[in-house]
Amino acid sequence: MPQTKLPISAFIICQDEEQFIESCIRSLDFCNEIVIVDSGSTDRTPEIIEGLCAEGFPIRFIVEKWRGYGAQKQFALDQCTQDWLLSIDSDERVSEKLGSAMPAMIADNEVDGYRLTRFNYLNGFGYVPPNSHERHHPRMFRRGKGRFDPSDIVHEGIKIEGTVKKVRFGGLLHFRPIPLDQQMLKENKYSTLKAQLKRNRKILSYPIK
């Protein structure tokens, strides 16, 4: 791990992520703080995190019951103490190019947040190439400039105030290769939650007579 850390808090929510979380944490070796909120892992996730703590990674490990995606992410964000915050999933990694660019990114006084590209891993192909025009997602922001909506039970997103720029180099590497049948089950689960979220918001939008 490098000796000089940056004033960045990376925050992660997780449950039963023993296959992926170590690679995620090791890619965050430039961060001065890594906040991990676990909602009840029963696999080796806590053991892996304890081992990385023993190596010197600046991890704060918190066990918190599940609140829903938006509320859980906001809880994790609220535990962070550094000047800059980075939201990352346990099956993602910061690419070397993005990690190398972090000092210049946080030194830009005219920027309040960044949108980062996420490169998905495709079974039988590998990571999508940079020219695939992947979407940029709001993931990094100054302390006090970003929040999640606690009512987001799925597909949670950060709302960032101020000037937000796209990062054109590097990005987050998303690695969760699963069989097609499991991927379909996952998509069905997310679509059900998304429909429930839209229904709840539609009900709340009507005035009570």
PDB file of N, CA, C and O in Angstrom, residues 131-176:
ATOM      1  N   ASN A 131     -14.267   2.329 -25.925  1.00  0.00           N
ATOM      2  CA  ASN A 131     -15.054   3.004 -26.960  1.00  0.00           C
ATOM      3  C   ASN A 131     -16.481   2.482 -27.067  1.00  0.00           C
ATOM      4  O   ASN A 131     -17.188   2.766 -28.032  1.00  0.00           O
ATOM      5  N   SER A 132     -16.928   1.727 -26.047  1.00  0.00           N
ATOM      6  CA  SER A 132     -18.282   1.177 -26.074  1.00  0.00           C
ATOM      7  C   SER A 132     -19.324   2.175 -25.588  1.00  0.00           C
ATOM      8  O   SER A 132     -20.514   1.883 -25.581  1.00  0.00           O
ATOM      9  N   HIS A 133     -18.846   3.360 -25.156  1.00  0.00           N
ATOM     10  CA  HIS A 133     -19.733   4.442 -24.716  1.00  0.00           C
ATOM     11  C   HIS A 133     -20.619   4.012 -23.538  1.00  0.00           C
ATOM     12  O   HIS A 133     -21.831   4.220 -23.549  1.00  0.00           O
ATOM     13  N   GLU A 134     -20.002   3.398 -22.560  1.00  0.00           N
ATOM     14  CA  GLU A 134     -20.718   3.064 -21.340  1.00  0.00           C
ATOM     15  C   GLU A 134     -21.191   4.347 -20.649  1.00  0.00           C
ATOM     16  O   GLU A 134     -20.591   5.405 -20.781  1.00  0.00           O
ATOM     17  N   ARG A 135     -22.268   4.217 -19.892  1.00  0.00           N
ATOM     18  CA  ARG A 135     -22.808   5.393 -19.192  1.00  0.00           C
ATOM     19  C   ARG A 135     -21.876   5.844 -18.071  1.00  0.00           C
ATOM     20  O   ARG A 135     -21.145   5.048 -17.499  1.00  0.00           O
ATOM     21  N   HIS A 136     -21.958   7.128 -17.742  1.00  0.00           N
ATOM     22  CA  HIS A 136     -21.231   7.687 -16.601  1.00  0.00           C
ATOM     23  C   HIS A 136     -22.203   7.828 -15.430  1.00  0.00           C
ATOM     24  O   HIS A 136     -23.308   8.350 -15.603  1.00  0.00           O
ATOM     25  N   HIS A 137     -21.780   7.364 -14.267  1.00  0.00           N
ATOM     26  CA  HIS A 137     -22.645   7.363 -13.092  1.00  0.00           C
ATOM     27  C   HIS A 137     -22.085   8.306 -12.021  1.00  0.00           C
ATOM     28  O   HIS A 137     -20.870   8.334 -11.794  1.00  0.00           O
ATOM     29  N   PRO A 138     -22.951   9.063 -11.331  1.00  0.00           N
ATOM     30  CA  PRO A 138     -22.465   9.899 -10.227  1.00  0.00           C
ATOM     31  C   PRO A 138     -21.993   9.022  -9.075  1.00  0.00           C
ATOM     32  O   PRO A 138     -22.785   8.295  -8.489  1.00  0.00           O
ATOM     33  N   ARG A 139     -20.706   9.092  -8.751  1.00  0.00           N
ATOM     34  CA  ARG A 139     -20.148   8.198  -7.736  1.00  0.00           C
ATOM     35  C   ARG A 139     -19.225   8.892  -6.745  1.00  0.00           C
ATOM     36  O   ARG A 139     -18.960   8.341  -5.678  1.00  0.00           O
ATOM     37  N   MET A 140     -18.717  10.068  -7.074  1.00  0.00           N
ATOM     38  CA  MET A 140     -17.716  10.694  -6.222  1.00  0.00           C
ATOM     39  C   MET A 140     -18.048  12.170  -6.042  1.00  0.00           C
ATOM     40  O   MET A 140     -18.412  12.859  -7.001  1.00  0.00           O
ATOM     41  N   PHE A 141     -17.933  12.672  -4.809  1.00  0.00           N
ATOM     42  CA  PHE A 141     -18.372  14.045  -4.549  1.00  0.00           C
ATOM     43  C   PHE A 141     -17.738  14.576  -3.265  1.00  0.00           C
ATOM     44  O   PHE A 141     -17.258  13.815  -2.416  1.00  0.00           O
ATOM     45  N   ARG A 142     -17.774  15.902  -3.154  1.00  0.00           N
ATOM     46  CA  ARG A 142     -17.278  16.533  -1.936  1.00  0.00           C
ATOM     47  C   ARG A 142     -18.229  16.256  -0.769  1.00  0.00           C
ATOM     48  O   ARG A 142     -19.439  16.103  -0.950  1.00  0.00           O
ATOM     49  N   ARG A 143     -17.674  16.217   0.399  1.00  0.00           N
ATOM     50  CA  ARG A 143     -18.479  16.008   1.602  1.00  0.00           C
ATOM     51  C   ARG A 143     -19.545  17.102   1.700  1.00  0.00           C
ATOM     52  O   ARG A 143     -19.265  18.283   1.539  1.00  0.00           O
ATOM     53  N   GLY A 144     -20.784  16.697   1.921  1.00  0.00           N
ATOM     54  CA  GLY A 144     -21.886  17.639   2.047  1.00  0.00           C
ATOM     55  C   GLY A 144     -22.559  17.993   0.739  1.00  0.00           C
ATOM     56  O   GLY A 144     -23.551  18.720   0.726  1.00  0.00           O
ATOM     57  N   LYS A 145     -22.042  17.468  -0.382  1.00  0.00           N
ATOM     58  CA  LYS A 145     -22.590  17.819  -1.693  1.00  0.00           C
ATOM     59  C   LYS A 145     -23.456  16.716  -2.317  1.00  0.00           C
ATOM     60  O   LYS A 145     -24.059  16.937  -3.364  1.00  0.00           O
ATOM     61  N   GLY A 146     -23.509  15.559  -1.690  1.00  0.00           N
ATOM     62  CA  GLY A 146     -24.261  14.460  -2.286  1.00  0.00           C
ATOM     63  C   GLY A 146     -25.077  13.698  -1.260  1.00  0.00           C
ATOM     64  O   GLY A 146     -24.679  13.573  -0.092  1.00  0.00           O
ATOM     65  N   ARG A 147     -26.239  13.187  -1.719  1.00  0.00           N
ATOM     66  CA  ARG A 147     -27.109  12.399  -0.850  1.00  0.00           C
ATOM     67  C   ARG A 147     -27.861  11.357  -1.673  1.00  0.00           C
ATOM     68  O   ARG A 147     -28.057  11.513  -2.882  1.00  0.00           O
ATOM     69  N   PHE A 148     -28.284  10.302  -0.977  1.00  0.00           N
ATOM     70  CA  PHE A 148     -29.171   9.306  -1.563  1.00  0.00           C
ATOM     71  C   PHE A 148     -30.597   9.573  -1.105  1.00  0.00           C
ATOM     72  O   PHE A 148     -30.817  10.205  -0.065  1.00  0.00           O
ATOM     73  N   ASP A 149     -31.553   9.085  -1.864  1.00  0.00           N
ATOM     74  CA  ASP A 149     -32.956   9.156  -1.461  1.00  0.00           C
ATOM     75  C   ASP A 149     -33.283   7.883  -0.690  1.00  0.00           C
ATOM     76  O   ASP A 149     -33.265   6.790  -1.259  1.00  0.00           O
ATOM     77  N   PRO A 150     -33.579   7.986   0.627  1.00  0.00           N
ATOM     78  CA  PRO A 150     -33.842   6.784   1.424  1.00  0.00           C
ATOM     79  C   PRO A 150     -35.033   5.974   0.926  1.00  0.00           C
ATOM     80  O   PRO A 150     -35.156   4.797   1.260  1.00  0.00           O
ATOM     81  N   SER A 151     -35.918   6.574   0.121  1.00  0.00           N
ATOM     82  CA  SER A 151     -37.075   5.835  -0.378  1.00  0.00           C
ATOM     83  C   SER A 151     -36.726   4.957  -1.572  1.00  0.00           C
ATOM     84  O   SER A 151     -37.561   4.173  -2.030  1.00  0.00           O
ATOM     85  N   ASP A 152     -35.505   5.068  -2.095  1.00  0.00           N
ATOM     86  CA  ASP A 152     -35.080   4.234  -3.219  1.00  0.00           C
ATOM     87  C   ASP A 152     -34.798   2.816  -2.724  1.00  0.00           C
ATOM     88  O   ASP A 152     -33.755   2.563  -2.116  1.00  0.00           O
ATOM     89  N   ILE A 153     -35.734   1.902  -2.958  1.00  0.00           N
ATOM     90  CA  ILE A 153     -35.523   0.524  -2.499  1.00  0.00           C
ATOM     91  C   ILE A 153     -34.675  -0.255  -3.486  1.00  0.00           C
ATOM     92  O   ILE A 153     -34.212  -1.360  -3.195  1.00  0.00           O
ATOM     93  N   VAL A 154     -34.429   0.311  -4.673  1.00  0.00           N
ATOM     94  CA  VAL A 154     -33.585  -0.326  -5.678  1.00  0.00           C
ATOM     95  C   VAL A 154     -33.109   0.745  -6.643  1.00  0.00           C
ATOM     96  O   VAL A 154     -33.702   1.823  -6.737  1.00  0.00           O
ATOM     97  N   HIS A 155     -32.014   0.448  -7.362  1.00  0.00           N
ATOM     98  CA  HIS A 155     -31.452   1.386  -8.357  1.00  0.00           C
ATOM     99  C   HIS A 155     -31.235   2.764  -7.753  1.00  0.00           C
ATOM    100  O   HIS A 155     -31.594   3.783  -8.319  1.00  0.00           O
ATOM    101  N   GLU A 156     -30.634   2.744  -6.579  1.00  0.00           N
ATOM    102  CA  GLU A 156     -30.378   3.994  -5.863  1.00  0.00           C
ATOM    103  C   GLU A 156     -29.383   4.864  -6.621  1.00  0.00           C
ATOM    104  O   GLU A 156     -28.487   4.361  -7.295  1.00  0.00           O
ATOM    105  N   GLY A 157     -29.549   6.161  -6.537  1.00  0.00           N
ATOM    106  CA  GLY A 157     -28.638   7.075  -7.215  1.00  0.00           C
ATOM    107  C   GLY A 157     -28.278   8.244  -6.322  1.00  0.00           C
ATOM    108  O   GLY A 157     -29.047   8.633  -5.439  1.00  0.00           O
ATOM    109  N   ILE A 158     -27.103   8.814  -6.550  1.00  0.00           N
ATOM    110  CA  ILE A 158     -26.644   9.952  -5.755  1.00  0.00           C
ATOM    111  C   ILE A 158     -27.099  11.242  -6.420  1.00  0.00           C
ATOM    112  O   ILE A 158     -26.951  11.412  -7.632  1.00  0.00           O
ATOM    113  N   LYS A 159     -27.642  12.134  -5.642  1.00  0.00           N
ATOM    114  CA  LYS A 159     -27.966  13.471  -6.123  1.00  0.00           C
ATOM    115  C   LYS A 159     -26.858  14.409  -5.652  1.00  0.00           C
ATOM    116  O   LYS A 159     -26.656  14.591  -4.454  1.00  0.00           O
ATOM    117  N   ILE A 160     -26.117  14.976  -6.597  1.00  0.00           N
ATOM    118  CA  ILE A 160     -24.966  15.820  -6.276  1.00  0.00           C
ATOM    119  C   ILE A 160     -25.290  17.279  -6.581  1.00  0.00           C
ATOM    120  O   ILE A 160     -25.786  17.595  -7.664  1.00  0.00           O
ATOM    121  N   GLU A 161     -25.024  18.140  -5.633  1.00  0.00           N
ATOM    122  CA  GLU A 161     -25.215  19.570  -5.818  1.00  0.00           C
ATOM    123  C   GLU A 161     -23.938  20.202  -6.360  1.00  0.00           C
ATOM    124  O   GLU A 161     -22.837  19.809  -5.988  1.00  0.00           O
ATOM    125  N   GLY A 162     -24.090  21.207  -7.224  1.00  0.00           N
ATOM    126  CA  GLY A 162     -22.922  21.929  -7.715  1.00  0.00           C
ATOM    127  C   GLY A 162     -22.443  21.427  -9.063  1.00  0.00           C
ATOM    128  O   GLY A 162     -23.183  20.829  -9.837  1.00  0.00           O
ATOM    129  N   THR A 163     -21.180  21.673  -9.337  1.00  0.00           N
ATOM    130  CA  THR A 163     -20.576  21.333 -10.631  1.00  0.00           C
ATOM    131  C   THR A 163     -20.121  19.878 -10.652  1.00  0.00           C
ATOM    132  O   THR A 163     -19.338  19.458  -9.808  1.00  0.00           O
ATOM    133  N   VAL A 164     -20.632  19.132 -11.626  1.00  0.00           N
ATOM    134  CA  VAL A 164     -20.290  17.712 -11.748  1.00  0.00           C
ATOM    135  C   VAL A 164     -19.664  17.482 -13.123  1.00  0.00           C
ATOM    136  O   VAL A 164     -20.214  17.903 -14.143  1.00  0.00           O
ATOM    137  N   LYS A 165     -18.519  16.825 -13.142  1.00  0.00           N
ATOM    138  CA  LYS A 165     -17.818  16.544 -14.398  1.00  0.00           C
ATOM    139  C   LYS A 165     -17.760  15.049 -14.669  1.00  0.00           C
ATOM    140  O   LYS A 165     -17.773  14.240 -13.742  1.00  0.00           O
ATOM    141  N   LYS A 166     -17.686  14.697 -15.949  1.00  0.00           N
ATOM    142  CA  LYS A 166     -17.441  13.320 -16.342  1.00  0.00           C
ATOM    143  C   LYS A 166     -15.940  13.047 -16.348  1.00  0.00           C
ATOM    144  O   LYS A 166     -15.165  13.880 -16.808  1.00  0.00           O
ATOM    145  N   VAL A 167     -15.560  11.903 -15.846  1.00  0.00           N
ATOM    146  CA  VAL A 167     -14.161  11.484 -15.900  1.00  0.00           C
ATOM    147  C   VAL A 167     -13.963  10.687 -17.179  1.00  0.00           C
ATOM    148  O   VAL A 167     -14.634   9.675 -17.402  1.00  0.00           O
ATOM    149  N   ARG A 168     -13.064  11.152 -18.028  1.00  0.00           N
ATOM    150  CA  ARG A 168     -12.879  10.568 -19.357  1.00  0.00           C
ATOM    151  C   ARG A 168     -11.801   9.491 -19.400  1.00  0.00           C
ATOM    152  O   ARG A 168     -11.515   8.944 -20.457  1.00  0.00           O
ATOM    153  N   PHE A 169     -11.169   9.199 -18.285  1.00  0.00           N
ATOM    154  CA  PHE A 169     -10.071   8.225 -18.277  1.00  0.00           C
ATOM    155  C   PHE A 169     -10.303   7.234 -17.146  1.00  0.00           C
ATOM    156  O   PHE A 169     -10.686   7.608 -16.052  1.00  0.00           O
ATOM    157  N   GLY A 170     -10.082   5.968 -17.426  1.00  0.00           N
ATOM    158  CA  GLY A 170     -10.264   4.952 -16.402  1.00  0.00           C
ATOM    159  C   GLY A 170     -11.725   4.824 -16.009  1.00  0.00           C
ATOM    160  O   GLY A 170     -12.633   5.314 -16.679  1.00  0.00           O
ATOM    161  N   GLY A 171     -11.968   4.143 -14.918  1.00  0.00           N
ATOM    162  CA  GLY A 171     -13.333   3.965 -14.450  1.00  0.00           C
ATOM    163  C   GLY A 171     -13.405   2.857 -13.422  1.00  0.00           C
ATOM    164  O   GLY A 171     -12.390   2.445 -12.848  1.00  0.00           O
ATOM    165  N   LEU A 172     -14.613   2.373 -13.186  1.00  0.00           N
ATOM    166  CA  LEU A 172     -14.844   1.271 -12.268  1.00  0.00           C
ATOM    167  C   LEU A 172     -15.006  -0.016 -13.064  1.00  0.00           C
ATOM    168  O   LEU A 172     -15.729  -0.059 -14.062  1.00  0.00           O
ATOM    169  N   LEU A 173     -14.325  -1.069 -12.636  1.00  0.00           N
ATOM    170  CA  LEU A 173     -14.400  -2.365 -13.302  1.00  0.00           C
ATOM    171  C   LEU A 173     -15.401  -3.237 -12.548  1.00  0.00           C
ATOM    172  O   LEU A 173     -15.189  -3.567 -11.376  1.00  0.00           O
ATOM    173  N   HIS A 174     -16.505  -3.582 -13.204  1.00  0.00           N
ATOM    174  CA  HIS A 174     -17.565  -4.371 -12.576  1.00  0.00           C
ATOM    175  C   HIS A 174     -17.391  -5.839 -12.947  1.00  0.00           C
ATOM    176  O   HIS A 174     -17.476  -6.206 -14.121  1.00  0.00           O
ATOM    177  N   PHE A 175     -17.128  -6.673 -11.939  1.00  0.00           N
ATOM    178  CA  PHE A 175     -16.843  -8.085 -12.186  1.00  0.00           C
ATOM    179  C   PHE A 175     -17.763  -8.957 -11.346  1.00  0.00           C
ATOM    180  O   PHE A 175     -17.566  -9.121 -10.147  1.00  0.00           O
ATOM    181  N   ARG A 176     -18.816  -9.476 -11.949  1.00  0.00           N
ATOM    182  CA  ARG A 176     -19.686 -10.453 -11.297  1.00  0.00           C
ATOM    183  C   ARG A 176     -20.220 -11.403 -12.365  1.00  0.00           C
ATOM    184  O   ARG A 176     -21.391 -11.335 -12.753  1.00  0.00           O
TER     185      ARG A 176
END
